[in-house]
């Protein structure tokens, strides 16, 4: 059993979080402290601390893994559209040439990963694209809220292949070009349109499947 208190807390947190994000722990599942302690090899105290932290991140509610609904998705997207549009305008104004190049690289990685059927790499590259833009808002509160939303959003993408939506990477390339050319208004409009299309496509997938 792990003895160091901080190591045990970190281990419990990372184990539970990763089990949620890789789909091992399903949405709606109840977390039982005693069972988790045996499974991870720690005492119940770090399990409680891990659950408390994950509750603060919005991933656990009443000791159950958060099971987001279609309406939750709409709320998340509405927030992202507003905040990321603002961030894209800031990015067009302030992003360094080095960061602009990194933004371009994420697009190439996305294309390659999609062609090779590597969905996780595609997701990671696309998330990095948005993260680079979000960080340019230079507002720690906004960045924190969007980071929480991104994690919850990942729970949706585990069950729905949103990157099968046509033109998603092409849209990212247009956003990149607007930022590179320092067109603040266009960058904000394009990222809002990109996210709006993502939302509608995901809702369509939910409707097609009959449930989330």
Short mmCIF file of N, CA, C and O in Angstrom, two decimals, residues 2 62 110 123:
data_model
loop_
_atom_site.label_atom_id
_atom_site.label_comp_id
_atom_site.label_asym_id
_atom_site.label_seq_id
_atom_site.Cartn_x
_atom_site.Cartn_y
_atom_site.Cartn_z
N UNK A 2 0.50 2.24 -0.80
CA UNK A 2 1.27 3.49 -0.88
C UNK A 2 1.22 4.19 0.46
O UNK A 2 0.17 4.39 1.05
N UNK A 62 -22.16 13.97 -6.37
CA UNK A 62 -22.74 13.09 -5.37
C UNK A 62 -22.16 11.68 -5.43
O UNK A 62 -22.87 10.67 -5.36
N UNK A 110 -3.24 16.81 -36.87
CA UNK A 110 -4.63 16.38 -36.95
C UNK A 110 -4.92 15.66 -38.27
O UNK A 110 -5.56 14.61 -38.29
N UNK A 123 -7.78 13.86 -31.47
CA UNK A 123 -8.40 14.63 -30.39
C UNK A 123 -7.36 15.51 -29.70
O UNK A 123 -7.59 16.70 -29.46
#
